[in-house]
Coordinates of C-alpha atoms and ligand atoms in Angstrom, one line a residue:
M1 CA 138.5 -111.8 8.6
S2 CA 141.4 -114.1 9.8
L3 CA 143.5 -115.8 7.2
Q4 CA 145.9 -118.8 7.1
V5 CA 147.9 -119.8 4.1
I6 CA 148.8 -123.3 3.1
V7 CA 151.6 -123.7 0.6
L8 CA 152.1 -127.0 -1.3
A9 CA 155.7 -127.8 -1.7
A10 CA 156.1 -131.6 -1.3
G11 CA 156.5 -132.5 -5.0
Q12 CA 159.7 -133.9 -6.3
G13 CA 160.1 -132.1 -9.6
T14 CA 161.6 -135.1 -11.5
R15 CA 161.9 -133.1 -14.7
M16 CA 164.3 -130.6 -13.1
R17 CA 166.8 -133.5 -13.0
S18 CA 168.3 -132.1 -9.8
A19 CA 169.4 -133.0 -6.3
L20 CA 167.8 -129.8 -5.2
P21 CA 164.1 -130.0 -4.3
K22 CA 162.1 -128.3 -7.0
V23 CA 160.8 -125.4 -4.8
L24 CA 164.3 -124.4 -3.9
H25 CA 165.3 -123.7 -7.5
P26 CA 165.9 -119.9 -7.7
V27 CA 164.2 -117.2 -9.7
A28 CA 166.2 -114.0 -9.5
G29 CA 168.5 -115.4 -6.8
K30 CA 165.6 -116.4 -4.4
S31 CA 164.0 -119.8 -4.2
M32 CA 160.6 -120.2 -5.8
L33 CA 159.2 -121.1 -2.4
G34 CA 160.9 -118.0 -0.9
H35 CA 159.0 -115.8 -3.5
V36 CA 155.7 -117.5 -2.6
L37 CA 156.3 -117.1 1.2
D38 CA 157.3 -113.4 0.8
T39 CA 154.2 -112.7 -1.2
A40 CA 152.0 -114.6 1.3
R41 CA 153.6 -112.5 4.1
L42 CA 152.3 -109.3 2.4
L43 CA 148.7 -110.6 3.2
S44 CA 149.6 -110.6 7.0
P45 CA 148.2 -114.1 7.6
D46 CA 147.9 -115.5 11.1
A47 CA 150.0 -118.4 10.0
I48 CA 151.7 -119.9 7.0
R49 CA 151.8 -123.7 6.8
V50 CA 154.1 -125.3 4.3
V51 CA 153.6 -129.0 3.2
I52 CA 157.0 -130.5 2.5
G53 CA 158.0 -134.0 1.3
H54 CA 160.8 -134.4 -1.2
G55 CA 164.0 -132.8 0.2
A56 CA 162.1 -131.8 3.3
E57 CA 165.2 -131.2 5.4
R58 CA 166.7 -128.8 2.9
V59 CA 163.5 -126.9 2.4
R60 CA 163.2 -126.5 6.2
E61 CA 166.8 -125.3 6.5
Q62 CA 166.5 -122.8 3.7
C63 CA 163.0 -121.5 4.2
G64 CA 162.5 -122.0 8.0
A65 CA 161.4 -118.8 9.8
A66 CA 159.4 -117.9 12.9
D67 CA 156.2 -117.4 11.0
I68 CA 156.4 -120.7 9.1
A69 CA 155.1 -124.1 10.2
F70 CA 156.1 -127.2 8.3
F71 CA 154.0 -130.3 7.8
H72 CA 155.4 -133.5 6.3
Q73 CA 153.7 -135.4 3.6
A74 CA 155.5 -138.7 3.5
E75 CA 153.9 -139.9 0.3
Q76 CA 152.6 -137.7 -2.4
L77 CA 149.0 -139.0 -2.7
G78 CA 147.6 -135.9 -4.3
T79 CA 147.0 -132.2 -3.7
G80 CA 144.0 -132.9 -1.5
H81 CA 146.0 -135.3 0.6
A82 CA 148.8 -132.6 0.8
V83 CA 146.4 -130.0 2.1
A84 CA 145.0 -132.5 4.6
Q85 CA 148.4 -132.8 6.2
A86 CA 148.3 -129.1 7.2
A87 CA 144.6 -128.8 7.8
D88 CA 144.3 -130.1 11.4
D89 CA 143.0 -127.6 13.9
L90 CA 142.9 -124.7 11.4
Q91 CA 141.5 -121.7 13.2
A92 CA 140.9 -119.2 10.4
E93 CA 137.9 -117.8 8.7
R94 CA 139.7 -118.0 5.4
V95 CA 142.3 -120.5 4.1
L96 CA 144.3 -119.6 1.0
I97 CA 146.1 -122.4 -0.9
L98 CA 149.2 -121.6 -2.9
Y99 CA 151.8 -123.7 -4.8
G100 CA 155.5 -123.5 -3.9
D101 CA 156.5 -123.8 -7.5
V102 CA 154.3 -120.9 -8.8
P103 CA 156.5 -118.0 -7.7
L104 CA 155.3 -115.0 -9.7
I105 CA 151.8 -114.7 -8.2
E106 CA 151.1 -111.1 -7.3
V107 CA 149.7 -109.9 -4.0
E108 CA 147.1 -107.8 -5.7
T109 CA 145.7 -110.9 -7.4
L110 CA 145.5 -112.8 -4.1
E111 CA 143.8 -109.8 -2.5
R112 CA 141.1 -109.8 -5.2
L113 CA 140.7 -113.5 -4.7
L114 CA 140.4 -113.2 -0.9
A115 CA 137.8 -110.4 -1.2
Q116 CA 135.5 -113.1 -2.7
V117 CA 135.7 -115.8 0.0
S118 CA 133.0 -116.0 2.7
A119 CA 131.1 -118.5 4.7
E120 CA 128.9 -119.0 1.6
Q121 CA 131.5 -118.8 -1.1
I122 CA 134.7 -120.4 -2.3
A123 CA 137.1 -118.2 -4.4
L124 CA 138.9 -119.9 -7.3
L125 CA 141.7 -118.4 -9.4
T126 CA 141.3 -119.6 -13.0
V127 CA 143.1 -118.8 -16.3
E128 CA 142.0 -118.7 -19.9
L129 CA 144.5 -120.9 -21.8
D130 CA 145.3 -121.3 -25.5
D131 CA 146.4 -124.9 -24.8
P132 CA 144.9 -126.1 -21.5
T133 CA 146.4 -129.6 -21.9
G134 CA 147.2 -131.0 -18.5
Y135 CA 145.2 -128.5 -16.5
G136 CA 142.1 -129.2 -14.5
R137 CA 139.1 -127.8 -16.5
I138 CA 136.5 -125.4 -14.9
V139 CA 133.1 -126.9 -15.6
R140 CA 130.2 -124.4 -15.5
G141 CA 126.5 -125.0 -15.6
G142 CA 124.0 -123.4 -18.0
D143 CA 123.7 -120.5 -15.6
G144 CA 127.5 -119.9 -15.8
Q145 CA 128.1 -121.0 -12.2
V146 CA 131.1 -123.2 -11.5
R147 CA 129.9 -126.8 -10.8
A148 CA 133.2 -128.7 -10.6
I149 CA 136.8 -129.0 -11.7
V150 CA 137.6 -132.0 -13.9
E151 CA 141.3 -133.1 -14.2
H152 CA 142.6 -133.4 -17.7
K153 CA 143.1 -137.2 -17.4
D154 CA 139.5 -137.6 -16.1
A155 CA 137.9 -135.2 -18.6
S156 CA 135.7 -136.2 -21.5
A157 CA 136.5 -135.2 -25.0
E158 CA 133.9 -132.4 -24.7
Q159 CA 135.3 -131.2 -21.3
R160 CA 138.8 -131.1 -22.8
L161 CA 137.5 -128.3 -25.2
I162 CA 137.1 -126.0 -22.1
R163 CA 139.8 -123.5 -22.2
E164 CA 139.3 -122.1 -18.7
G165 CA 141.9 -123.9 -16.6
N166 CA 142.4 -124.3 -12.8
T167 CA 145.5 -122.5 -11.6
G168 CA 145.4 -124.5 -8.3
I169 CA 145.2 -121.4 -6.2
L170 CA 142.0 -121.1 -4.2
A171 CA 140.6 -119.6 -1.0
V172 CA 138.0 -121.4 1.1
P173 CA 136.1 -120.8 4.3
G174 CA 138.3 -122.3 7.0
D175 CA 135.6 -124.1 9.1
R176 CA 134.5 -126.2 6.1
L177 CA 137.9 -127.3 4.7
A178 CA 138.6 -130.2 7.0
G179 CA 135.2 -131.7 6.4
W180 CA 135.5 -131.6 2.6
L181 CA 139.1 -133.0 2.7
Q182 CA 137.7 -136.0 4.7
R183 CA 135.2 -136.7 2.0
L184 CA 137.7 -136.8 -0.9
S185 CA 138.2 -140.1 -2.6
N186 CA 141.0 -141.3 -4.9
D187 CA 138.7 -143.1 -7.3
N188 CA 139.9 -141.3 -10.4
A189 CA 142.3 -141.7 -13.3
Q190 CA 145.4 -141.0 -11.3
G191 CA 144.4 -142.7 -8.0
E192 CA 145.0 -139.4 -6.2
Y193 CA 143.2 -137.4 -3.6
Y194 CA 142.4 -134.3 -5.7
L195 CA 142.0 -131.0 -3.9
T196 CA 140.0 -129.9 -6.9
D197 CA 137.1 -132.2 -5.9
V198 CA 136.5 -129.8 -3.0
I199 CA 134.7 -127.6 -5.5
A200 CA 132.0 -130.1 -6.3
L201 CA 131.6 -130.9 -2.6
A202 CA 131.2 -127.3 -1.8
V203 CA 128.6 -126.8 -4.5
A204 CA 126.7 -129.9 -3.2
D205 CA 126.8 -128.2 0.2
G206 CA 125.1 -125.1 -1.3
L207 CA 128.1 -122.8 -1.6
R208 CA 128.8 -120.6 -4.6
V209 CA 132.1 -120.5 -6.4
A210 CA 133.4 -117.1 -7.4
T211 CA 136.3 -116.9 -9.9
E212 CA 139.0 -114.4 -10.4
Q213 CA 141.7 -114.2 -13.1
P214 CA 145.3 -113.0 -12.7
Q215 CA 146.2 -109.7 -14.3
D216 CA 148.9 -111.6 -16.3
P217 CA 148.8 -115.4 -17.0
V218 CA 152.5 -115.5 -16.1
E219 CA 151.5 -115.1 -12.4
V220 CA 150.2 -118.6 -12.3
Q221 CA 152.8 -120.3 -14.4
G222 CA 154.7 -123.0 -12.6
A223 CA 158.2 -124.4 -13.3
N224 CA 158.4 -128.1 -13.9
D225 CA 161.7 -128.1 -15.8
R226 CA 164.6 -125.8 -16.3
I227 CA 163.2 -124.4 -19.5
Q228 CA 160.1 -123.2 -17.7
L229 CA 162.3 -121.9 -14.8
A230 CA 164.3 -119.8 -17.3
Q231 CA 161.0 -118.5 -18.7
L232 CA 159.9 -117.5 -15.2
E233 CA 163.3 -115.8 -14.7
R234 CA 162.8 -113.7 -17.8
H235 CA 159.2 -112.8 -16.9
Y236 CA 160.4 -111.7 -13.5
Q237 CA 163.2 -109.6 -14.9
Q238 CA 160.8 -107.9 -17.3
R239 CA 158.5 -107.1 -14.4
M240 CA 161.5 -105.6 -12.5
A241 CA 162.6 -103.6 -15.5
R242 CA 159.1 -102.2 -16.0
R243 CA 158.9 -101.2 -12.4
L244 CA 162.2 -99.4 -12.4
M245 CA 161.3 -97.5 -15.6
A246 CA 157.9 -96.6 -14.1
Q247 CA 159.8 -95.1 -11.2
G248 CA 161.9 -92.9 -13.5
V249 CA 164.9 -95.0 -14.4
T250 CA 166.2 -95.0 -17.9
L251 CA 167.3 -98.5 -19.0
R252 CA 169.3 -98.6 -22.2
D253 CA 167.9 -102.1 -22.7
P254 CA 165.2 -103.5 -20.3
A255 CA 166.1 -107.0 -21.5
R256 CA 169.7 -106.6 -20.3
L257 CA 169.2 -105.8 -16.6
D258 CA 169.0 -108.5 -13.9
V259 CA 167.7 -107.7 -10.5
R260 CA 168.3 -110.3 -7.8
G261 CA 167.1 -108.6 -4.7
E262 CA 165.6 -105.3 -3.7
V263 CA 166.4 -102.1 -5.5
T264 CA 165.3 -98.7 -4.2
V265 CA 165.6 -95.9 -6.8
G266 CA 165.4 -92.2 -7.1
R267 CA 164.8 -90.4 -10.4
D268 CA 166.7 -89.8 -13.6
I269 CA 169.0 -92.7 -13.1
L270 CA 170.7 -94.2 -16.1
I271 CA 171.5 -97.8 -16.3
D272 CA 173.4 -99.2 -19.3
V273 CA 173.3 -102.7 -20.6
N274 CA 174.3 -106.0 -18.8
V275 CA 174.0 -104.7 -15.3
V276 CA 173.3 -107.1 -12.4
L277 CA 171.9 -105.7 -9.2
E278 CA 171.9 -108.1 -6.2
G279 CA 170.9 -108.0 -2.5
Q280 CA 169.8 -104.6 -1.2
V281 CA 170.8 -101.8 -3.5
V282 CA 169.9 -98.2 -3.0
I283 CA 170.4 -95.9 -6.0
E284 CA 169.7 -92.2 -5.5
D285 CA 168.8 -89.5 -8.1
E286 CA 170.9 -89.0 -11.2
V287 CA 173.2 -91.9 -10.7
Q288 CA 174.8 -93.4 -13.8
I289 CA 175.8 -97.0 -14.1
G290 CA 177.9 -98.0 -17.1
P291 CA 177.7 -101.3 -19.0
N292 CA 178.7 -104.7 -17.4
C293 CA 178.6 -103.7 -13.8
V294 CA 177.8 -106.1 -10.9
I295 CA 176.5 -104.2 -7.8
R296 CA 175.6 -106.1 -4.7
D297 CA 174.4 -104.6 -1.4
C298 CA 175.5 -101.0 -2.1
V299 CA 174.4 -97.5 -1.6
L300 CA 175.0 -95.1 -4.6
R301 CA 174.5 -91.5 -3.5
R302 CA 173.1 -88.7 -5.7
G303 CA 175.0 -88.2 -9.0
A304 CA 177.5 -91.0 -8.4
V305 CA 178.9 -92.5 -11.6
I306 CA 179.9 -96.1 -11.9
K307 CA 181.8 -96.7 -15.1
A308 CA 181.9 -99.8 -17.2
S309 CA 182.8 -103.3 -15.9
S310 CA 183.0 -102.3 -12.2
H311 CA 182.3 -104.8 -9.5
L312 CA 180.9 -103.4 -6.2
E313 CA 179.9 -105.2 -3.1
G314 CA 179.0 -103.8 0.3
A315 CA 180.2 -100.4 -0.7
E316 CA 178.9 -96.8 -0.5
V317 CA 179.7 -94.4 -3.3
G318 CA 179.1 -90.8 -2.2
E319 CA 177.5 -87.9 -3.9
G320 CA 179.1 -87.1 -7.2
A321 CA 181.8 -89.7 -6.6
D322 CA 182.9 -92.0 -9.4
C323 CA 184.6 -95.3 -9.9
G324 CA 185.8 -97.4 -12.8
P325 CA 186.0 -98.5 -15.5
F326 CA 187.2 -101.8 -14.0
A327 CA 187.0 -100.7 -10.4
R328 CA 186.5 -103.2 -7.6
L329 CA 184.9 -102.0 -4.4
R330 CA 184.7 -104.7 -1.7
P331 CA 182.8 -104.7 1.6
G332 CA 183.4 -101.6 3.7
A333 CA 184.6 -99.5 0.8
V334 CA 183.3 -95.9 1.3
L335 CA 183.9 -93.2 -1.3
E336 CA 182.9 -89.9 0.2
A337 CA 181.5 -87.1 -2.0
H338 CA 183.4 -86.5 -5.2
A339 CA 186.0 -89.1 -4.4
H340 CA 187.4 -90.8 -7.5
V341 CA 188.6 -94.4 -8.0
G342 CA 189.9 -95.2 -11.4
N343 CA 190.7 -98.4 -13.3
F344 CA 192.1 -101.5 -11.7
V345 CA 191.8 -100.1 -8.2
E346 CA 190.6 -102.5 -5.4
V347 CA 189.2 -100.9 -2.2
K348 CA 188.3 -103.0 0.8
N349 CA 187.3 -101.8 4.2
A350 CA 188.6 -98.4 3.4
R351 CA 187.3 -94.9 3.3
L352 CA 188.3 -92.3 0.8
G353 CA 187.5 -88.8 2.1
E354 CA 185.8 -86.0 0.2
G355 CA 187.6 -85.5 -3.2
A356 CA 190.3 -88.1 -2.5
K357 CA 191.6 -89.8 -5.6
A358 CA 193.1 -93.2 -6.5
G359 CA 193.3 -93.1 -10.2
H360 CA 195.0 -96.3 -11.3
L361 CA 196.2 -99.7 -10.3
S362 CA 196.1 -99.8 -6.5
Y363 CA 195.1 -101.9 -3.6
L364 CA 193.6 -99.9 -0.6
G365 CA 192.6 -102.2 2.2
D366 CA 191.9 -101.4 5.9
A367 CA 192.7 -97.7 5.3
S368 CA 191.4 -94.3 5.9
I369 CA 192.3 -91.7 3.4
G370 CA 191.8 -88.0 4.2
A371 CA 190.0 -85.5 2.1
R372 CA 191.7 -84.4 -1.2
S373 CA 194.6 -86.9 -0.8
N374 CA 196.0 -88.3 -4.0
I375 CA 197.1 -91.9 -4.3
G376 CA 199.6 -92.5 -7.1
A377 CA 199.4 -95.3 -9.5
G378 CA 200.6 -98.6 -8.2
T379 CA 200.2 -97.8 -4.5
I380 CA 199.6 -100.7 -2.2
T381 CA 198.6 -100.8 1.4
C382 CA 200.5 -103.8 2.8
N383 CA 197.8 -104.5 5.4
Y384 CA 198.5 -108.2 6.1
D385 CA 201.6 -109.8 7.5
G386 CA 200.3 -113.3 6.9
A387 CA 198.7 -113.5 10.3
N388 CA 197.1 -110.2 11.2
K389 CA 195.7 -107.2 9.5
Y390 CA 196.7 -103.6 10.2
R391 CA 195.4 -100.2 9.3
T392 CA 196.9 -97.4 7.2
E393 CA 195.8 -93.9 8.2
L394 CA 196.3 -90.9 5.9
G395 CA 195.4 -87.4 6.9
E396 CA 194.0 -84.7 4.5
D397 CA 195.9 -83.5 1.4
V398 CA 198.4 -86.4 1.5
F399 CA 200.3 -87.0 -1.8
V400 CA 201.4 -90.6 -2.2
G401 CA 203.9 -91.0 -5.0
S402 CA 203.4 -93.7 -7.5
N403 CA 204.3 -97.3 -6.6
S404 CA 204.5 -96.6 -2.9
A405 CA 204.1 -99.6 -0.5
L406 CA 202.5 -98.4 2.7
V407 CA 203.4 -101.1 5.3
A408 CA 200.7 -101.0 8.0
P409 CA 200.3 -100.2 10.7
V410 CA 201.4 -96.7 9.5
T411 CA 200.1 -93.2 9.7
L412 CA 200.8 -90.3 7.3
G413 CA 200.0 -86.9 8.7
A414 CA 198.1 -84.1 6.8
G415 CA 200.0 -82.8 3.8
A416 CA 202.7 -85.5 3.9
T417 CA 204.2 -86.7 0.6
T418 CA 205.9 -89.9 -0.2
A419 CA 208.5 -90.2 -3.0
A420 CA 207.6 -92.5 -5.9
G421 CA 208.7 -96.1 -5.3
S422 CA 209.0 -95.7 -1.5
V423 CA 208.4 -98.5 1.0
I424 CA 206.9 -96.6 3.9
T425 CA 207.5 -98.6 7.1
G426 CA 207.4 -95.7 9.6
D427 CA 204.9 -92.9 10.4
V428 CA 205.4 -89.7 8.4
P429 CA 204.7 -86.4 10.3
A430 CA 202.4 -83.8 8.8
G431 CA 204.0 -81.9 5.9
N432 CA 207.1 -84.1 5.6
L433 CA 208.4 -85.8 2.5
A434 CA 209.3 -89.4 3.1
V435 CA 211.8 -91.0 0.8
G436 CA 211.9 -94.7 1.4
R437 CA 214.0 -96.0 -1.5
A438 CA 217.7 -96.4 -2.4
R439 CA 219.2 -93.3 -3.9
Q440 CA 219.9 -93.4 -7.6
R441 CA 223.6 -93.9 -8.7
N442 CA 224.8 -93.3 -12.3
I443 CA 227.8 -95.4 -13.4
E444 CA 229.8 -93.8 -16.1
G445 CA 231.2 -95.8 -18.9
W446 CA 229.1 -98.9 -18.1
Q447 CA 229.8 -101.8 -20.5
R448 CA 226.8 -103.9 -21.3
P449 CA 227.5 -107.7 -21.1
V450 CA 228.2 -109.2 -24.6
K451 CA 227.0 -112.6 -25.7
K452 CA 229.7 -115.3 -25.3
K453 CA 230.7 -117.0 -28.6
P454 CA 230.4 -120.8 -28.6
V455 CA 233.8 -122.5 -28.6
Ligands
UD1_501 C1 147.1 -129.4 -10.3 C2 145.5 -129.3 -10.2 C3 145.0 -128.9 -11.6 C4 145.7 -127.6 -12.0 C5 147.2 -127.7 -12.0 C6 147.8 -126.4 -12.2 C7 144.8 -131.1 -8.7 C8 144.3 -132.4 -8.5 N1 145.0 -130.7 -9.9 O1 147.4 -130.4 -11.2 O2 143.6 -128.8 -11.6 O3 145.2 -127.2 -13.3 O4 147.6 -128.2 -10.7 O5 149.2 -126.5 -12.3 O6 145.0 -130.4 -7.7 N2 151.8 -131.5 -4.4 C9 152.1 -131.9 -3.1 N3 151.7 -133.2 -2.8 C10 151.1 -134.0 -3.6 C11 150.8 -133.6 -4.9 C12 151.2 -132.3 -5.3 O7 152.7 -131.2 -2.4 O8 150.8 -135.1 -3.1 C13 152.2 -130.1 -4.8 C14 153.2 -130.1 -5.9 O9 154.5 -130.1 -5.4 C15 152.9 -128.9 -6.7 C16 151.4 -128.7 -6.5 O10 151.1 -129.5 -5.4 O11 153.5 -127.7 -6.1 C17 150.6 -129.2 -7.7 O12 150.9 -130.5 -7.9 P1 151.0 -131.1 -9.4 O13 151.3 -132.5 -9.3 O14 151.8 -130.2 -10.3 O15 149.4 -130.9 -9.8 P2 148.9 -131.2 -11.3 O16 148.6 -132.6 -11.4 O17 149.6 -130.5 -12.3
CA502 CA1 151.6 -129.1 -12.2

């Protein structure tokens, strides 16, 4: 059966106290609306229609995509009015309505809901609440069948005792929706066109209302202020942590890992506390990540070890390679198998060949370093002349003495050595020793200066 999705995202979100439209506030680095759209996409709908209003331009800019159509709701006259903006010439057997500020809804829940909708039946997602204040209440008849939804402000004292609340998420037969929306009135406590009144209209037309509940009430929690936003963030992170553990990852503390993107994991991975994973991160079997690491858009090959407080972005760490503590791998850094990068080493757009080592205090930028080469402490690739960048090429088994400055463009052949403290401005042939520093002189009988006495 064909499906279209309508996402309501026009509300202002006054309580966020923000210049940013509410639905653009992020959970795990992605806007709430972005989460909803990505979940909707998993249902493979024919179209996704998004109703925007407050901050419409920014929402369009940030969430625009080929599969999204935007509809503008100039004035927020209620959820029914909002859906009506997007309901013209809907050509789908089923229409699913989602909220742009309810980001943790799970695709499995939506699939269960959609399985209930048909030409004779509406499917409504409801939730049992300890404190249903503010929610629309699900009113059932003596036979247990849903008759209507009554908004909190319109509800009688008796109706307010009902703890089954409306999540706002529902699925309806597409050919009926426009007709029901036309029949809505705003004669109620809030003077709004309530989408929820569609339920009573459908019942009057002889349809049944099937209800489903989310697996976890968190799925239907919205964020109206930054406290609720932070709660959603924590729920999301708990969900991510549980998923990773279920896949065979040991987390030293599931409450101290943050995932802001997509992580692909192997088995027997160990992640210590306060690690942040961002963007697309691939972690193969037996990788170990120490505490306080930030890892963004990286591939960590089997058995790689990332030691404490390292910052990695756009890097690949090869099989059994290690880096840190306090390593910085920037975009284009590639450590081949068993390479080693130690503390206070920055690597950018540079490849360290198999088993190459840079143990301490170095900058390696725009470079290629051959297998088994050793970079002494304090070595710097001088890759930038203030206008252009140049490459440093090292062959295999090169030994760079401590505190060498390699002034690019420069090439050191296989097995070359540089003396400590050298400034290397010219190529070094294979097997040569390059000494690029002043020769030491010893001055005999040297008298240290003495402090002048005041006159
Ligand atoms: C709505 C439901 C209520 C349900 C509750 C769940 C109605 C009448 N009531 O109430 O039964 O328990 O959600 O949270 O539907 N929006 C627009 N345009 C508008 C009005 C709202 O786009 O004109 C969007 C909002 O941005 C938001 C969503 O629709 O994403 C819900 O609006 P909100 O005002 O929060 O609805 P409630 O009154 O809380
Ligand atoms: Ca609400």
